C-alpha positions as a Markdown table, in Angstrom:
| # | Residue | x | y | z |
|---|---|---|---|---|
| 1 | Val | -10.0 | -11.0 | 7.5 |
| 2 | Gln | -8.4 | -8.0 | 9.2 |
| 3 | Leu | -5.8 | -5.6 | 8.0 |
| 4 | Gln | -4.1 | -2.9 | 10.1 |
| 5 | Ala | -1.9 | -0.3 | 8.6 |
| 6 | Ser | 0.7 | 1.6 | 10.6 |
| 7 | Gly | 3.8 | 3.6 | 10.2 |
| 8 | Gly | 2.5 | 6.9 | 8.9 |
| 9 | Gly | 3.7 | 10.2 | 10.1 |
| 10 | Leu | 5.2 | 13.6 | 9.1 |
| 11 | Val | 8.4 | 13.7 | 7.1 |
| 12 | Gln | 10.3 | 16.3 | 5.1 |
| 13 | Ala | 10.5 | 16.1 | 1.4 |
| 14 | Gly | 13.3 | 13.7 | 0.4 |
| 15 | Gly | 12.8 | 11.6 | 3.5 |
| 16 | Ser | 11.7 | 8.1 | 4.0 |
| 17 | Leu | 8.9 | 6.2 | 5.8 |
| 18 | Arg | 8.0 | 2.5 | 6.0 |
| 19 | Leu | 4.4 | 1.5 | 6.3 |
| 20 | Ser | 3.3 | -1.9 | 7.6 |
| 21 | Cys | 0.1 | -3.8 | 7.0 |
| 22 | Ala | -0.6 | -6.6 | 9.5 |
| 23 | Val | -2.9 | -9.2 | 7.9 |
| 24 | Ser | -4.8 | -11.8 | 9.8 |
| 25 | Gly | -7.4 | -14.4 | 8.8 |
| 26 | Leu | -6.4 | -14.5 | 5.1 |
| 27 | Thr | -5.3 | -17.6 | 3.3 |
| 28 | Phe | -2.4 | -16.1 | 1.4 |
| 29 | Gly | -2.7 | -18.4 | -1.6 |
| 30 | Asn | -4.4 | -16.9 | -4.7 |
| 31 | Ser | -4.5 | -13.4 | -3.1 |
| 32 | Ala | -2.8 | -10.1 | -3.3 |
| 33 | Ile | -2.2 | -7.2 | -0.9 |
| 34 | Ala | -2.1 | -3.7 | -2.2 |
| 35 | Trp | -1.5 | -0.2 | -0.9 |
| 36 | Phe | -3.8 | 2.6 | -2.0 |
| 37 | Arg | -3.8 | 6.3 | -1.1 |
| 38 | Gln | -6.3 | 9.1 | -1.1 |
| 39 | Ala | -5.4 | 12.8 | -0.9 |
| 40 | Pro | -8.0 | 15.4 | 0.1 |
| 41 | Gly | -10.4 | 16.1 | -2.8 |
| 42 | Lys | -8.8 | 13.4 | -5.0 |
| 43 | Glu | -9.9 | 9.9 | -5.9 |
| 44 | Arg | -8.3 | 6.8 | -4.3 |
| 45 | Glu | -5.4 | 5.5 | -6.3 |
| 46 | Gly | -3.4 | 2.3 | -6.3 |
| 47 | Val | 0.2 | 2.7 | -5.3 |
| 48 | Ala | 1.6 | -0.9 | -5.2 |
| 49 | Cys | 0.5 | -4.5 | -5.1 |
| 50 | Ile | 2.2 | -7.8 | -4.3 |
| 51 | Val | 0.9 | -11.2 | -5.2 |
| 52 | Ser | 1.0 | -13.6 | -2.3 |
| 53 | Asp | 1.9 | -16.8 | -4.3 |
| 54 | Asn | 5.0 | -15.5 | -6.0 |
| 55 | Asp | 5.8 | -12.0 | -4.7 |
| 56 | Asp | 5.2 | -10.4 | -8.1 |
| 57 | Thr | 4.8 | -6.7 | -7.7 |
| 58 | Val | 3.0 | -3.9 | -9.5 |
| 59 | Tyr | 3.6 | -0.2 | -9.0 |
| 60 | Ser | 1.9 | 3.0 | -10.2 |
| 61 | Asp | 4.0 | 5.2 | -12.4 |
| 62 | Ser | 4.0 | 7.9 | -9.8 |
| 63 | Val | 5.9 | 5.9 | -7.3 |
| 64 | Lys | 8.0 | 3.5 | -9.4 |
| 65 | Gly | 11.6 | 3.6 | -8.4 |
| 66 | Arg | 10.8 | 5.3 | -5.1 |
| 67 | Phe | 8.5 | 2.9 | -3.3 |
| 68 | Thr | 9.1 | -0.8 | -2.7 |
| 69 | Ile | 6.4 | -3.3 | -1.6 |
| 70 | Ser | 7.5 | -6.5 | 0.2 |
| 71 | Ser | 6.0 | -9.1 | 2.4 |
| 72 | Asp | 7.2 | -11.2 | 5.4 |
| 73 | Lys | 4.9 | -13.8 | 6.8 |
| 74 | Asn | 1.7 | -11.9 | 7.6 |
| 75 | Thr | 2.9 | -8.4 | 7.2 |
| 76 | Val | 3.2 | -6.4 | 4.0 |
| 77 | Tyr | 5.5 | -3.4 | 3.9 |
| 78 | Leu | 5.7 | -0.3 | 1.8 |
| 79 | Gln | 9.1 | 1.3 | 1.9 |
| 80 | Met | 8.8 | 4.9 | 0.7 |
| 81 | Asn | 11.9 | 6.8 | -0.2 |
| 82 | Ser | 12.5 | 10.2 | -1.8 |
| 83 | Leu | 9.1 | 11.4 | -0.6 |
| 84 | Lys | 7.5 | 14.4 | -2.2 |
| 85 | Pro | 4.8 | 16.7 | -0.9 |
| 86 | Glu | 2.4 | 15.2 | -3.5 |
| 87 | Asp | 2.7 | 11.8 | -1.7 |
| 88 | Thr | 0.8 | 13.3 | 1.1 |
| 89 | Ala | -2.4 | 11.2 | 1.6 |
| 90 | Val | -4.1 | 8.7 | 3.8 |
| 91 | Tyr | -2.6 | 5.3 | 2.9 |
| 92 | Tyr | -4.7 | 2.1 | 3.0 |
| 93 | Cys | -3.9 | -1.5 | 2.6 |
| 94 | Ala | -6.3 | -3.9 | 1.0 |
| 95 | Ala | -6.6 | -7.6 | 0.2 |
| 96 | Ala | -8.0 | -9.2 | -3.0 |
| 97 | Leu | -8.8 | -12.8 | -3.6 |
| 98 | Glu | -7.1 | -12.6 | -7.0 |
| 99 | Tyr | -3.9 | -11.3 | -8.5 |
| 100 | Cys | -3.6 | -7.5 | -8.1 |
| 101 | Pro | -6.9 | -6.5 | -9.7 |
| 102 | Ala | -7.8 | -2.9 | -10.4 |
| 103 | Tyr | -9.6 | -0.8 | -7.8 |
| 104 | Pro | -12.2 | -1.2 | -6.4 |
| 105 | Thr | -12.0 | -5.0 | -6.6 |
| 106 | Tyr | -10.6 | -5.6 | -3.2 |
| 107 | Glu | -12.7 | -7.5 | -0.7 |
| 108 | Tyr | -11.0 | -6.4 | 2.5 |
| 109 | Trp | -9.7 | -3.0 | 3.6 |
| 110 | Gly | -8.0 | -1.7 | 6.7 |
| 111 | Pro | -8.2 | 1.7 | 8.3 |
| 112 | Gly | -5.8 | 4.2 | 6.8 |
| 113 | Thr | -2.7 | 5.8 | 8.1 |
| 114 | Gln | -1.8 | 9.4 | 7.4 |
| 115 | Val | 1.4 | 10.3 | 5.6 |
| 116 | Thr | 2.3 | 14.0 | 5.4 |
| 117 | Val | 5.3 | 15.2 | 3.5 |
| 118 | Ser | 6.3 | 18.8 | 4.1 |
| 119 | Ser | 8.2 | 20.9 | 1.6 |
């Protein structure tokens, strides 16, 4: 199983970015794909998760209403709107062989993509 995140970059506060996670080698049934982020000096935190079977979604309180996770075939997206400087972090996508478990119960991880939000 391989995951590859892309789409990070530098954006001003209030702006938008869309991250993509290309997934290969995973049987999408009974699985979930999630986005996590880690800012310097902070613990990794879950941002959003989508269940492969039924597209159910879960969001952290810090991004609810601003971020949207979606999937299309073998790609999972994270649309990030109304970005804030505190959203600055390295964003990772990960796959779990169950329905959106808590961190760190994710079997597969991709390399991160940097998102920087300037004030």
